[in-house]
Structure formats: C-alpha cells, structure tokens
Short mmCIF file of C-alpha atoms and ligand atoms in Angstrom, two decimals:
data_model
loop_
_atom_site.label_atom_id
_atom_site.label_comp_id
_atom_site.label_asym_id
_atom_site.label_seq_id
_atom_site.Cartn_x
_atom_site.Cartn_y
_atom_site.Cartn_z
CA UNK J 1 75.92 -6.98 58.60
CA UNK J 2 74.00 -8.05 61.66
CA UNK J 3 75.50 -10.55 64.05
CA UNK J 4 73.41 -13.62 64.77
CA UNK J 5 73.68 -15.70 67.91
CA UNK J 6 72.96 -19.43 67.92
CA UNK J 7 70.26 -20.41 70.37
CA UNK J 8 72.61 -23.04 71.78
CA UNK J 9 75.10 -20.26 72.59
CA UNK J 10 72.66 -18.29 74.76
CA UNK J 11 74.10 -18.57 78.27
CA UNK J 12 74.37 -16.46 81.43
CA UNK J 13 77.58 -14.95 80.11
CA UNK J 14 75.49 -12.92 77.68
CA UNK J 15 73.34 -11.44 80.47
CA UNK J 16 72.08 -7.91 79.63
CA UNK J 17 73.50 -8.09 76.11
CA UNK J 18 71.46 -7.51 72.98
CA UNK J 19 71.21 -10.53 70.69
CA UNK J 20 69.65 -11.40 67.36
CA UNK J 21 68.34 -14.93 66.93
CA UNK J 22 66.47 -16.89 64.27
CA UNK J 23 64.43 -20.02 64.85
CA UNK J 24 61.02 -21.61 64.85
CA UNK J 25 58.21 -20.58 67.13
CA UNK J 26 57.78 -23.95 68.80
CA UNK J 27 55.13 -22.85 71.31
CA UNK J 28 53.31 -19.59 71.78
CA UNK J 29 51.50 -18.64 74.97
CA UNK J 30 49.70 -15.43 75.89
CA UNK J 31 49.24 -14.25 79.47
CA UNK J 32 46.54 -11.62 79.36
CA UNK J 33 47.02 -8.93 76.73
CA UNK J 34 50.34 -7.62 77.92
CA UNK J 35 52.60 -10.63 78.04
CA UNK J 36 53.50 -13.41 75.60
CA UNK J 37 55.95 -16.30 75.80
CA UNK J 38 57.49 -17.90 72.75
CA UNK J 39 59.74 -20.91 72.86
CA UNK J 40 62.03 -20.60 69.86
CA UNK J 41 63.90 -23.62 68.50
CA UNK J 42 66.94 -24.05 66.27
CA UNK J 43 69.30 -27.03 65.82
CA UNK J 44 67.68 -28.83 68.73
CA UNK J 45 68.18 -25.95 71.17
CA UNK J 46 65.28 -23.94 72.56
CA UNK J 47 65.02 -20.62 74.36
CA UNK J 48 62.11 -18.85 75.99
CA UNK J 49 61.45 -15.39 74.58
CA UNK J 50 59.29 -12.97 76.53
CA UNK J 51 57.28 -10.01 75.24
CA UNK J 52 56.12 -7.61 77.91
CA UNK J 53 54.30 -4.42 77.00
CA UNK J 54 56.60 -1.48 77.73
CA UNK J 55 56.47 2.16 76.68
CA UNK J 56 58.30 2.81 73.41
CA UNK J 57 59.69 -0.73 73.23
CA UNK J 58 56.94 -3.33 73.08
CA UNK J 59 53.41 -2.33 72.13
CA UNK J 60 50.18 -4.24 72.70
CA UNK J 61 50.12 -4.58 68.94
CA UNK J 62 53.39 -6.48 69.03
CA UNK J 63 52.19 -8.82 71.72
CA UNK J 64 49.04 -9.45 69.69
CA UNK J 65 51.13 -10.10 66.57
CA UNK J 66 53.35 -12.55 68.42
CA UNK J 67 50.48 -14.51 69.95
CA UNK J 68 48.85 -14.67 66.52
CA UNK J 69 51.87 -16.40 64.97
CA UNK J 70 51.39 -20.02 64.02
CA UNK J 71 53.60 -22.71 65.51
CA UNK J 72 56.68 -23.65 63.46
CA UNK J 73 56.79 -20.24 61.75
CA UNK J 74 60.31 -18.92 61.31
CA UNK J 75 60.97 -15.79 63.34
CA UNK J 76 63.80 -13.32 63.85
CA UNK J 77 64.00 -11.86 67.33
CA UNK J 78 66.04 -9.00 68.69
CA UNK J 79 66.18 -8.81 72.46
CA UNK J 80 68.13 -8.62 75.69
CA UNK J 81 69.37 -11.73 77.48
CA UNK J 82 68.09 -12.06 81.04
CA UNK J 83 68.52 -14.65 83.76
CA UNK J 84 65.29 -15.63 85.49
CA UNK J 85 65.12 -16.41 89.22
CA UNK J 86 63.57 -19.82 88.74
CA UNK J 87 64.73 -22.60 86.38
CA UNK J 88 63.02 -22.64 83.00
CA UNK J 89 60.96 -25.67 82.10
CA UNK J 90 60.32 -26.55 78.48
CA UNK J 91 63.45 -24.94 77.03
CA UNK J 92 67.03 -26.14 76.74
CA UNK J 93 68.61 -22.77 77.55
CA UNK J 94 68.53 -21.42 81.08
CA UNK J 95 68.34 -17.78 80.03
CA UNK J 96 65.46 -15.81 78.53
CA UNK J 97 65.36 -13.24 75.77
CA UNK J 98 63.40 -10.09 76.54
CA UNK J 99 62.04 -9.29 73.11
CA UNK J 100 62.41 -5.81 71.62
CA UNK J 101 61.68 -6.63 68.01
CA UNK J 102 60.12 -9.61 66.31
CA UNK J 103 59.78 -10.35 62.58
CA UNK J 104 58.09 -13.28 60.94
CA UNK J 105 60.42 -14.57 58.23
CA UNK J 106 58.22 -17.42 57.04
CA UNK J 107 54.72 -18.34 58.15
CA UNK J 108 53.57 -21.91 58.81
CA UNK J 109 49.92 -22.79 58.17
CA UNK J 110 47.83 -22.40 61.34
CA UNK J 111 46.70 -26.01 61.57
CA UNK J 112 49.70 -28.26 61.33
CA UNK J 113 48.94 -31.90 60.40
CA UNK J 114 51.39 -32.96 63.11
CA UNK J 115 51.99 -31.23 66.38
CA UNK J 116 55.76 -31.54 66.83
CA UNK J 117 55.52 -31.62 70.63
CA UNK J 118 53.06 -34.52 70.49
CA UNK J 119 55.14 -36.29 67.85
CA UNK J 120 58.18 -36.04 70.11
CA UNK J 121 56.63 -37.74 73.11
CA UNK J 122 57.51 -41.25 74.21
CA UNK J 123 54.83 -43.91 74.66
CA UNK J 124 55.20 -43.59 78.42
CA UNK J 125 54.70 -39.83 78.29
CA UNK J 126 51.67 -40.28 76.05
CA UNK J 127 50.11 -42.76 78.47
CA UNK J 128 50.73 -40.45 81.41
CA UNK J 129 49.29 -37.46 79.56
CA UNK J 130 46.19 -39.39 78.54
CA UNK J 131 45.66 -40.59 82.09
CA UNK J 132 45.98 -37.01 83.30
CA UNK J 133 43.12 -36.19 80.95
CA UNK J 134 45.23 -34.16 78.54
CA UNK J 135 43.93 -33.59 75.01
CA UNK J 136 46.46 -35.32 72.82
CA UNK J 137 46.59 -36.86 69.40
CA UNK J 138 48.77 -39.94 69.09
CA UNK J 139 50.71 -39.53 65.86
CA UNK J 140 50.76 -42.81 64.00
CA UNK J 141 53.53 -44.04 61.75
CA UNK J 142 51.71 -43.37 58.49
CA UNK J 143 50.85 -39.81 59.46
CA UNK J 144 54.46 -39.26 60.45
CA UNK J 145 55.65 -40.52 57.08
CA UNK J 146 53.01 -38.57 55.14
CA UNK J 147 54.21 -35.37 56.81
CA UNK J 148 57.83 -36.39 57.13
CA UNK J 149 58.98 -32.77 56.75
CA UNK J 150 57.41 -32.06 60.15
CA UNK J 151 58.13 -35.44 61.73
CA UNK J 152 61.88 -35.22 61.14
CA UNK J 153 62.02 -32.01 63.17
CA UNK J 154 61.74 -33.97 66.43
CA UNK J 155 64.89 -34.34 68.53
CA UNK J 156 64.79 -38.15 68.20
CA UNK J 157 64.65 -37.98 64.41
CA UNK J 158 67.38 -35.39 64.26
CA UNK J 159 69.45 -37.82 66.33
CA UNK J 160 68.63 -40.86 64.20
CA UNK J 161 69.87 -39.31 60.98
CA UNK J 162 73.00 -37.92 62.57
CA UNK J 163 73.74 -41.41 63.87
CA UNK J 164 73.09 -42.79 60.39
CA UNK J 165 75.58 -40.35 58.92
CA UNK J 166 78.18 -41.41 61.48
CA UNK J 167 77.68 -45.11 60.71
CA UNK J 168 78.38 -44.31 57.07
CA UNK J 169 81.29 -42.07 58.03
CA UNK J 170 82.98 -44.70 60.21
CA UNK J 171 82.41 -47.33 57.54
CA UNK J 172 84.27 -45.16 55.03
CA UNK J 173 87.01 -43.94 57.39
CA UNK J 174 87.74 -47.38 58.74
CA UNK J 175 87.92 -49.04 55.33
CA UNK J 176 90.10 -46.26 53.89
CA UNK J 177 92.44 -46.75 56.83
CA UNK J 178 92.68 -50.44 55.95
CA UNK J 179 93.56 -49.80 52.30
CA UNK J 180 90.13 -50.19 50.69
CA UNK J 181 89.12 -48.09 47.68
CA UNK J 182 85.64 -46.59 47.35
CA UNK J 183 83.91 -47.45 44.09
CA UNK J 184 80.55 -46.89 42.40
CA UNK J 185 78.85 -49.60 40.39
CA UNK J 186 75.88 -49.22 38.03
CA UNK J 187 72.36 -49.30 39.38
CA UNK J 188 70.90 -50.04 35.95
CA UNK J 189 71.77 -53.64 35.21
CA UNK J 190 70.63 -56.46 32.95
CA UNK J 191 69.25 -58.92 35.48
CA UNK J 192 68.93 -60.10 39.03
CA UNK J 193 72.20 -60.17 40.99
CA UNK J 194 70.92 -62.07 44.01
CA UNK J 195 68.63 -64.54 42.29
CA UNK J 196 64.97 -64.47 43.07
CA UNK J 197 62.22 -62.31 41.73
CA UNK J 198 62.48 -59.26 43.94
CA UNK J 199 63.67 -56.95 41.15
CA UNK J 200 62.24 -53.75 39.73
CA UNK J 201 62.08 -54.31 35.98
CA UNK J 202 62.39 -51.49 33.52
CA UNK J 203 62.84 -50.75 29.86
CA UNK J 204 66.41 -49.68 29.03
CA UNK J 205 66.04 -48.17 25.56
CA UNK J 206 64.31 -51.27 24.30
CA UNK J 207 66.38 -53.70 26.31
CA UNK J 208 65.04 -55.50 29.39
CA UNK J 209 66.81 -54.24 32.50
CA UNK J 210 66.33 -53.80 36.20
CA UNK J 211 67.42 -51.75 39.18
CA UNK J 212 70.39 -53.32 40.94
CA UNK J 213 69.44 -55.63 43.81
CA UNK J 214 73.00 -55.26 45.10
CA UNK J 215 76.45 -54.27 43.79
CA UNK J 216 77.39 -57.94 44.11
CA UNK J 217 78.44 -58.77 40.56
CA UNK J 218 80.27 -55.55 39.83
CA UNK J 219 82.12 -55.39 43.13
CA UNK J 220 83.48 -58.85 42.32
CA UNK J 221 84.43 -57.77 38.80
CA UNK J 222 86.36 -54.89 40.39
CA UNK J 223 88.32 -57.45 42.41
CA UNK J 224 89.08 -59.39 39.23
CA UNK J 225 90.26 -56.01 37.86
CA UNK J 226 92.96 -55.84 40.56
CA UNK J 227 91.32 -53.43 42.98
CA UNK J 228 92.18 -55.81 45.74
CA UNK J 229 89.95 -54.24 48.41
CA UNK J 230 86.84 -52.19 47.57
CA UNK J 231 83.81 -50.72 49.25
CA UNK J 232 80.68 -49.02 48.03
CA UNK J 233 77.97 -46.96 49.68
CA UNK J 234 74.94 -46.81 47.44
CA UNK J 235 71.25 -47.46 46.90
CA UNK J 236 69.93 -51.01 46.71
CA UNK J 237 66.56 -51.83 45.19
CA UNK J 238 64.41 -54.78 46.20
CA UNK J 239 60.87 -55.27 44.89
CA UNK J 240 59.94 -56.86 48.21
CA UNK J 241 56.41 -58.14 48.49
CA UNK J 242 56.73 -58.28 52.22
CA UNK J 243 55.36 -55.54 54.37
CA UNK J 244 57.53 -56.12 57.46
CA UNK J 245 59.22 -53.94 60.05
CA UNK J 246 62.62 -54.61 58.45
CA UNK J 247 62.20 -54.62 54.67
CA UNK J 248 62.35 -51.58 52.41
CA UNK J 249 62.10 -51.46 48.63
CA UNK J 250 65.04 -49.09 48.51
CA UNK J 251 67.75 -49.03 51.14
CA UNK J 252 71.38 -47.99 51.46
CA UNK J 253 73.88 -50.77 51.04
CA UNK J 254 77.32 -50.64 52.63
CA UNK J 255 79.27 -53.17 50.59
CA UNK J 256 82.74 -54.60 50.93
CA UNK J 257 84.70 -56.96 48.71
CA UNK J 258 88.30 -58.07 49.23
CA UNK J 259 90.93 -60.56 48.17
CA UNK J 260 91.55 -63.19 50.78
CA UNK J 261 94.75 -65.04 51.47
CA UNK J 262 93.43 -68.30 52.82
CA UNK J 263 90.14 -68.15 54.61
CA UNK J 264 86.76 -66.40 54.75
CA UNK J 265 87.57 -65.65 58.38
CA UNK J 266 89.67 -62.76 57.04
CA UNK J 267 86.44 -61.13 55.87
CA UNK J 268 84.83 -61.72 59.26
CA UNK J 269 87.90 -60.12 60.88
CA UNK J 270 87.13 -56.92 58.94
CA UNK J 271 83.49 -57.03 60.13
CA UNK J 272 84.71 -57.51 63.68
CA UNK J 273 87.15 -54.58 63.72
CA UNK J 274 84.85 -52.30 61.72
CA UNK J 275 81.80 -52.74 63.91
CA UNK J 276 83.57 -52.60 67.25
CA UNK J 277 85.13 -49.31 66.06
CA UNK J 278 81.73 -48.10 64.88
CA UNK J 279 79.87 -48.91 68.09
CA UNK J 280 82.67 -47.39 70.19
CA UNK J 281 82.58 -44.21 68.16
CA UNK J 282 78.80 -43.88 68.39
CA UNK J 283 78.83 -44.42 72.14
CA UNK J 284 81.69 -42.00 72.71
CA UNK J 285 80.95 -39.20 70.28
CA UNK J 286 77.18 -39.29 69.79
CA UNK J 287 75.92 -39.32 73.37
CA UNK J 288 73.64 -36.35 72.82
CA UNK J 289 71.99 -37.94 69.78
CA UNK J 290 71.61 -41.32 71.48
CA UNK J 291 70.09 -39.63 74.49
CA UNK J 292 67.60 -37.74 72.31
CA UNK J 293 66.57 -40.99 70.60
CA UNK J 294 66.35 -42.82 73.93
CA UNK J 295 64.16 -40.13 75.41
CA UNK J 296 61.45 -40.84 72.86
CA UNK J 297 62.23 -44.51 72.26
CA UNK J 298 63.85 -45.84 75.44
CA UNK J 299 66.51 -48.50 74.82
CA UNK J 300 69.40 -50.25 76.52
CA UNK J 301 72.87 -49.65 75.04
CA UNK J 302 73.98 -52.48 72.76
CA UNK J 303 75.96 -55.20 74.50
CA UNK J 304 78.98 -56.21 72.41
CA UNK J 305 82.32 -57.84 73.06
CA UNK J 306 85.81 -56.51 72.29
CA UNK J 307 86.26 -59.54 70.03
CA UNK J 308 83.05 -60.45 68.22
CA UNK J 309 81.60 -63.84 69.03
CA UNK J 310 81.54 -66.35 66.16
CA UNK J 311 79.29 -69.39 66.15
CA UNK J 312 78.84 -71.90 63.40
CA UNK J 313 75.38 -72.43 61.99
CA UNK J 314 75.52 -75.96 63.40
CA UNK J 315 76.27 -74.61 66.88
CA UNK J 316 73.38 -72.17 66.53
CA UNK J 317 71.01 -74.93 65.48
CA UNK J 318 72.13 -77.01 68.44
CA UNK J 319 71.51 -74.15 70.86
CA UNK J 320 68.02 -73.72 69.45
CA UNK J 321 67.26 -77.44 69.53
CA UNK J 322 68.53 -77.71 73.11
CA UNK J 323 66.11 -74.92 73.98
CA UNK J 324 63.28 -76.93 72.46
CA UNK J 325 62.96 -74.96 69.21
CA UNK J 326 62.22 -77.08 66.18
CA UNK J 327 64.60 -76.07 63.37
CA UNK J 328 65.69 -77.65 60.11
CA UNK J 329 69.48 -78.11 60.46
CA UNK J 330 69.93 -77.51 56.73
CA UNK J 331 67.27 -74.88 56.19
CA UNK J 332 67.33 -71.12 56.84
CA UNK J 333 66.38 -69.78 60.24
CA UNK J 334 63.08 -67.95 60.22
CA UNK J 335 62.63 -64.59 61.89
CA UNK J 336 61.38 -66.15 65.10
CA UNK J 337 64.29 -68.61 65.34
CA UNK J 338 66.79 -65.82 64.66
CA UNK J 339 65.30 -63.77 67.50
CA UNK J 340 65.30 -66.74 69.85
CA UNK J 341 68.92 -67.51 69.03
CA UNK J 342 69.74 -63.87 69.76
CA UNK J 343 68.25 -64.32 73.24
CA UNK J 344 70.09 -67.57 73.85
CA UNK J 345 73.39 -66.05 72.75
CA UNK J 346 72.86 -63.06 75.03
CA UNK J 347 72.16 -65.32 78.00
CA UNK J 348 75.13 -67.57 77.34
CA UNK J 349 77.76 -65.16 76.00
CA UNK J 350 76.56 -61.72 77.13
CA UNK J 351 76.57 -60.17 73.66
CA UNK J 352 73.86 -58.83 71.35
CA UNK J 353 76.22 -58.64 68.39
CA UNK J 354 77.58 -61.83 66.90
CA UNK J 355 78.47 -63.68 63.70
CA UNK J 356 76.83 -66.92 62.59
CA UNK J 357 78.89 -68.66 59.90
CA UNK J 358 79.18 -71.82 57.80
CA UNK J 359 75.57 -71.71 56.61
CA UNK J 360 74.08 -74.60 54.65
CA UNK J 361 74.97 -74.03 50.99
CA UNK J 362 71.38 -74.58 49.88
CA UNK J 363 70.14 -71.40 51.56
CA UNK J 364 72.83 -69.10 50.18
CA UNK J 365 73.08 -67.26 46.81
CA UNK J 366 74.69 -68.99 43.82
CA UNK J 367 77.97 -67.10 44.06
CA UNK J 368 78.73 -68.47 47.56
CA UNK J 369 81.77 -70.73 47.95
CA UNK J 370 80.95 -74.22 49.25
CA UNK J 371 83.06 -75.42 52.20
CA UNK J 372 86.12 -77.36 51.04
CA UNK J 373 85.61 -80.09 53.62
CA UNK J 374 81.83 -80.51 53.32
CA UNK J 375 79.82 -79.17 50.38
CA UNK J 376 76.60 -79.20 52.38
CA UNK J 377 77.94 -76.09 54.04
CA UNK J 378 79.33 -72.84 52.68
CA UNK J 379 82.03 -70.29 53.53
CA UNK J 380 79.38 -67.75 54.43
CA UNK J 381 78.07 -65.78 57.37
CA UNK J 382 75.33 -63.51 58.64
CA UNK J 383 75.79 -60.94 61.38
CA UNK J 384 73.13 -60.15 63.93
CA UNK J 385 72.26 -57.29 66.23
CA UNK J 386 69.66 -58.04 68.91
CA UNK J 387 68.58 -61.18 67.08
CA UNK J 388 68.09 -59.58 63.67
CA UNK J 389 70.25 -59.75 60.55
CA UNK J 390 72.27 -56.70 59.53
CA UNK J 391 74.89 -58.33 57.29
CA UNK J 392 75.29 -61.19 54.83
CA UNK J 393 78.71 -62.15 53.60
CA UNK J 394 80.77 -64.95 52.13
CA UNK J 395 83.73 -66.18 50.19
CA UNK J 396 82.79 -66.28 46.50
CA UNK J 397 83.19 -68.91 43.84
CA UNK J 398 86.08 -67.68 41.63
CA UNK J 399 86.19 -70.69 39.30
CA UNK J 400 84.07 -69.90 36.20
CA UNK J 401 82.97 -73.50 35.57
CA UNK J 402 81.77 -73.97 39.12
CA UNK J 403 80.13 -70.53 39.09
CA UNK J 404 78.18 -71.43 35.93
CA UNK J 405 77.11 -74.72 37.41
CA UNK J 406 76.03 -73.07 40.68
CA UNK J 407 74.07 -70.36 38.84
CA UNK J 408 72.28 -72.97 36.74
CA UNK J 409 71.55 -75.08 39.81
CA UNK J 410 69.97 -72.00 41.40
CA UNK J 411 67.74 -71.46 38.36
CA UNK J 412 69.51 -68.34 37.10
CA UNK J 413 69.53 -67.51 33.39
CA UNK J 414 73.29 -67.57 32.84
CA UNK J 415 72.98 -65.41 29.70
CA UNK J 416 72.00 -62.40 31.87
CA UNK J 417 75.26 -62.64 33.84
CA UNK J 418 77.67 -63.83 31.12
CA UNK J 419 80.02 -60.82 31.41
CA UNK J 420 80.21 -61.44 35.13
CA UNK J 421 81.09 -65.11 34.71
CA UNK J 422 83.59 -64.26 31.96
CA UNK J 423 85.43 -61.96 34.39
CA UNK J 424 86.70 -65.08 36.15
CA UNK J 425 88.22 -66.50 32.96
CA UNK J 426 91.17 -64.08 32.97
CA UNK J 427 92.66 -65.10 36.30
CA UNK J 428 90.76 -64.36 39.48
CA UNK J 429 92.03 -64.22 43.04
CA UNK J 430 90.19 -65.90 45.93
CA UNK J 431 87.95 -63.25 47.45
CA UNK J 432 85.00 -62.55 49.65
CA UNK J 433 82.94 -59.73 51.04
CA UNK J 434 79.78 -58.65 52.70
CA UNK J 435 76.80 -56.32 52.45
CA UNK J 436 75.37 -54.27 55.31
CA UNK J 437 71.94 -52.67 55.42
CA UNK J 438 72.54 -49.15 56.75
CA UNK J 439 68.96 -48.60 57.94
CA UNK J 440 69.03 -51.91 59.79
CA UNK J 441 72.23 -51.07 61.62
CA UNK J 442 70.76 -47.82 62.93
CA UNK J 443 67.40 -49.43 63.69
CA UNK J 444 68.95 -52.26 65.69
CA UNK J 445 71.72 -50.30 67.38
CA UNK J 446 68.99 -48.09 68.82
CA UNK J 447 66.53 -50.98 69.26
CA UNK J 448 63.90 -49.21 67.16
CA UNK J 449 60.92 -51.28 66.12
CA UNK J 450 60.60 -50.27 62.49
CA UNK J 451 63.05 -49.70 59.65
CA UNK J 452 60.91 -46.84 58.37
CA UNK J 453 62.14 -44.83 61.35
CA UNK J 454 65.70 -45.00 60.05
CA UNK J 455 65.00 -44.16 56.43
CA UNK J 456 64.61 -40.43 55.82
CA UNK J 457 62.04 -40.98 53.05
CA UNK J 458 61.21 -44.69 53.19
CA UNK J 459 60.17 -46.68 50.16
CA UNK J 460 58.03 -49.72 50.89
CA UNK J 461 55.50 -51.59 48.74
CA UNK J 462 52.85 -48.98 49.57
CA UNK J 463 54.86 -45.80 49.70
CA UNK J 464 56.33 -43.68 46.93
CA UNK J 465 55.87 -40.25 48.52
CA UNK J 466 57.16 -37.97 49.87
P1 LIG S 501 68.57 -61.51 53.31
O1 LIG S 501 68.07 -60.81 52.11
O2 LIG S 501 70.02 -61.40 53.53
O3 LIG S 501 68.14 -62.91 53.45
P2 LIG S 501 66.53 -60.61 55.03
O4 LIG S 501 66.57 -60.24 56.45
O5 LIG S 501 65.73 -59.77 54.13
O6 LIG S 501 68.00 -60.65 54.52
P3 LIG S 501 65.06 -62.83 54.07
O7 LIG S 501 65.78 -63.80 53.25
O8 LIG S 501 64.11 -61.90 53.43
O9 LIG S 501 66.11 -62.08 54.98
O10 LIG S 501 64.32 -63.57 55.19
C1 LIG S 501 64.99 -64.25 56.22
C2 LIG S 501 63.96 -64.97 57.00
O11 LIG S 501 62.97 -64.06 57.46
C3 LIG S 501 63.25 -65.99 56.13
O12 LIG S 501 63.73 -67.26 56.39
C4 LIG S 501 61.81 -65.86 56.50
O13 LIG S 501 61.41 -66.90 57.37
C5 LIG S 501 61.69 -64.58 57.27
N1 LIG S 501 60.86 -63.63 56.53
C6 LIG S 501 61.12 -63.06 55.36
N2 LIG S 501 60.12 -62.28 54.96
C7 LIG S 501 59.19 -62.35 55.92
C8 LIG S 501 57.91 -61.78 56.11
N3 LIG S 501 57.36 -60.97 55.22
N4 LIG S 501 57.24 -62.08 57.24
C9 LIG S 501 57.78 -62.88 58.16
N5 LIG S 501 58.97 -63.48 58.03
C10 LIG S 501 59.67 -63.22 56.93
P1 LIG S 502 71.57 -59.51 51.42
O1 LIG S 502 70.51 -59.77 50.41
O2 LIG S 502 71.52 -60.31 52.67
O3 LIG S 502 73.00 -59.77 50.80
O4 LIG S 502 71.59 -57.98 51.79
C1 LIG S 502 72.60 -57.46 52.62
C2 LIG S 502 72.00 -56.71 53.78
O5 LIG S 502 71.13 -55.72 53.31
C3 LIG S 502 70.05 -55.55 54.20
N1 LIG S 502 68.78 -55.77 53.52
C4 LIG S 502 67.73 -54.95 53.58
N2 LIG S 502 67.52 -53.82 54.25
C5 LIG S 502 66.34 -53.21 54.10
N3 LIG S 502 65.35 -53.67 53.31
C6 LIG S 502 65.51 -54.80 52.60
N4 LIG S 502 64.55 -55.22 51.80
C7 LIG S 502 66.74 -55.51 52.73
N5 LIG S 502 67.23 -56.65 52.19
C8 LIG S 502 68.46 -56.79 52.68
C9 LIG S 502 70.26 -56.52 55.33
C10 LIG S 502 71.14 -57.56 54.71
O6 LIG S 502 71.91 -58.21 55.66
N6 LIG S 502 75.19 -59.41 47.93
C11 LIG S 502 74.87 -59.80 49.29
C12 LIG S 502 75.87 -59.28 50.27
C13 LIG S 502 77.23 -59.91 50.13
O7 LIG S 502 77.32 -61.15 50.21
O8 LIG S 502 78.22 -59.16 49.96
C14 LIG S 502 73.49 -59.29 49.63
O9 LIG S 502 72.90 -58.48 48.97
O10 LIG S 502 70.92 -55.84 56.37
#
C-alpha cells in the first residue's frame, strides 16, 4: 500500500523526499497560468502546496484543474518536500510540497454557505479587515449553527470539543480513582424529577411520561441500593422557555451521588478536588486547544485557588448588600446579582471559581435537606465560574415521611414519584450529590459568551436541526 504522511509531520527533515498527503483544499490561488498555490488542511495543520508547470511533470492542464477546485474539497497530493527561503504565512508547516500529482477525492460545492477562514476570525480581526476595506461576511451564530458541519471545522471549534471531551474524561477518571461507580439511569421517566414544568411530555405506550430532567431520583435510588458512590454522564432534557445564552433544551449532565458520613461538606470536598484537578489538567495538557480557542475568542485563564473558596449564602448576600445591591436574603439570586457577586469575590479573594452554600430552603428542590440548626436554610450549594452557575448540589432528605411532606409542600404530585419515596423505607444512608452542566463548564472555563458554542449540535427552543 501507499504510505501517507500527516500534514503535521511535514518538517525540514523530509526535505527532497516524496510524500503523499490527504487533506482539504483550504485556499486556492492562481498566479498566472503556470503556477498555483493550495493550502491543504488536516487535523488543524496546514501546508502550502505548489504547482509549477514543468515538462513531463506538471502540465498547464493540471494547474487549471487545481485552480478550478472548490474550497474544502478533499484532495490527495503526491509531491516533493521543499524548504522555501522565506517564512510561509498562512500555513502551520514551514515546508512546502512541490506537487507532482493531484487527485480530487471528494468535491465540495463551489459556493460554500460559510467561508471557513472568515468563520475562524476573531472580532478584532474582523474589525481590522473591515477597516482595511476587505470584502468580508461576518458569520452570525444562526448561520454557524445552520451549517454546523462547516462551522466546527474551525480551529477554535476543534479545540472546544476536545476540551469538552477532556472535562468529561477527567470527571470519569477522577471519580473512578475515588471509588465511584459509573451508572446509567433511564431517560424515559414518569414525571418531573426537579419539580417545575420544564419537562418534555410524551406518550409511553399509552402512559403519560416525560424525558428525564435529571438523573436525580434514580441516582439516589442507586445509593439506597448500596452503590455507595455513583456518577453518571448522560443527556438531560429541559423544556426551557427561556432563550438565554446559558440554557439548552438538551445538555450533558455530569452527576454525582454519594453516601456522607456527617456533613454535606464532604460532597463539596469532592467538587473541590475534582475541579482543581480538572482545571490543572486542561491548563497543562490542552495548551494548544486553549490557544486555538483564545485566538478566535480571546480570554484570560481562569483564576482559581488550590483550595476552593466557600462562602455561605448569607455571606454572599451581605457582600452584595454592602456593595449597594438590593437582594432578598431569603430569595434566589438573579443572574445579575450572581454576576455581581462573582466580581466582588474576585476582587476580595482573587478567585473566579467558588462555592456558595447554605441556600435558603425555599429556593431549593423538594429533595434538599434542611439545615439541622435552622430550617430556613438548607444543606445545599451552587458552584460558580466567572459569576455563573455550573453546579447545583446538596445533601438529600433520606427520611421518607419528611420527603413526602417536602414534595407535597413543593406542589409535586407524590403519586408520580412513589417508587422513589418508597426506596427510603428500606433503610437509607445519609447522602448527597451534585449535578454539573458540561456545556456550561466549557463555556465558562473559556469565557465564551454563549452555551451554543459548547454544544456540538445545540438544542434550544427554536432549534431541532441539524
Ligand atoms: P438551576 O436550574 O440550577 O437553577 P439555572 O442557571 O438554569 O440553574 P435558573 O433557576 O434557571 O438557573 O435561574 C437562576 C436565575 O437566573 C433565576 O433566579 C433567574 O433570575 C435567572 N434567569 C432564569 N432564566 C432567565 C432568563 N430567561 N432571563 C434572565 N434571567 C433568567
Ligand atoms: P440543576 O437543575 O441546577 O440541578 O442542574 C444542574 C446543572 O446543570 C446545568 N443546567 C443547564 N445547562 C444547560 N442548559 C440548561 N437548561 C440547564 N439547566 C441546568 C447547570 C446546573 O448547575 N438534580 C440537580 C443536581 C443535584 O442536586 O445533584 C439538578 O438537576 O450547570
């Protein structure tokens, strides 16, 4: 068989050698009728390929064929590696390929709905180009999502989804190393698991059902079934009515549930260790990806402490009030207040990652354990990155009578969760856990402005395709 060389492996060491490469024709430029330049891209690497008319090797026909190729077509190229005198702009590799043969493996349509080079530019680059009088089409978010197959070819997007994979990977590796077991819970369930109306209803062979709003109930049942520490990575469905930068109708939940010995702080300890390990790993091992993302969407690296800061909700409220923000001490913080608190925390403690705990019971789901010392508050927490929520967690009520009473008080039809409540009648250990929104972690770690950027094929109230 023929031996292929990766574009990323094309270096000066291969000078004068014949190579065979495959990639996309990213740009195509003709210089007169005798010369053509193709920048060929694969796996984020690019190399300039040159066709020069030469007796018996490259015909005018070939040059014409090459310049007639459409951008993004897949090509195979056979050629000789050469080292140019001057540095090459617009390609990652500092060698050229002098083309001897070129085949088109798969043609792209001539008029692409998105020009990848334009889609890959940062706002600053776009502004500069426009000022310089360049013809350029700004690619808006909807167009990007409509033609996601092209959009995700940009270096920033390739980076984003590699980072996402690593977040998931660290989550799994870390929890396995701490004795957690990975589980899968059903996504077709009888009713709402979080309370509220944001559920997708469906007909389950004649029975009313819905898509799971979270693995909450089943991950707790698993704990009652003596899996003392569990995690799940799976889809979460929310029929959100809100069209915001941070809500999706389907997202990936990273869930944890664990027995606790004495205190919900044990759950926060897991969050602390897990996320410090995750951020460290991203910063150390994913520099190239972070750089590619930052080139298009400039951002400052996340500031976080070795030991994650913990503030009580009361302390947070006080900080906001001292700063002149009007907040209800027993209500939930709105988006604006959360952001403001993020700023205040950064100024005072120098971190953009922190835990806010001991929330008012009234703003938490029915399964949340009230504080032993003061039932106005609960053994619960949220975790924030750059002033936005990425995690909710809590100790859970494991006493069936109290659980029933709490569900009823929260307006939940207890019949729809009777098997869940019954699980606590056969002896249940104290336990707690948390849920992380994967897309939010990636969005906020990289300070991106929209969650749709971190979902490969986002689902929001208006989007069901691609
Ligand atoms: P969780 O589901 O854990 O609460 P979340 O980030 O989705 O996570 P929400 O409960 O939806 O949080 O909202 C938290 C706060 O954000 C609310 O108190 C509300 O003020 C604000 N908020 C929610 N939806 C919107 C929206 N569509 N526009 C502006 N603010 C919103
Ligand atoms: P909660 O409803 O807060 O908690 O969800 C947990 C985390 O999921 C993310 N998230 C979302 N991400 C994208 N689009 C959405 N519409 C959306 N809604 C939530 C957030 C949030 O912090 N059962 C509890 C968790 C637990 O206590 O274990 C729960 O579902 O990052």
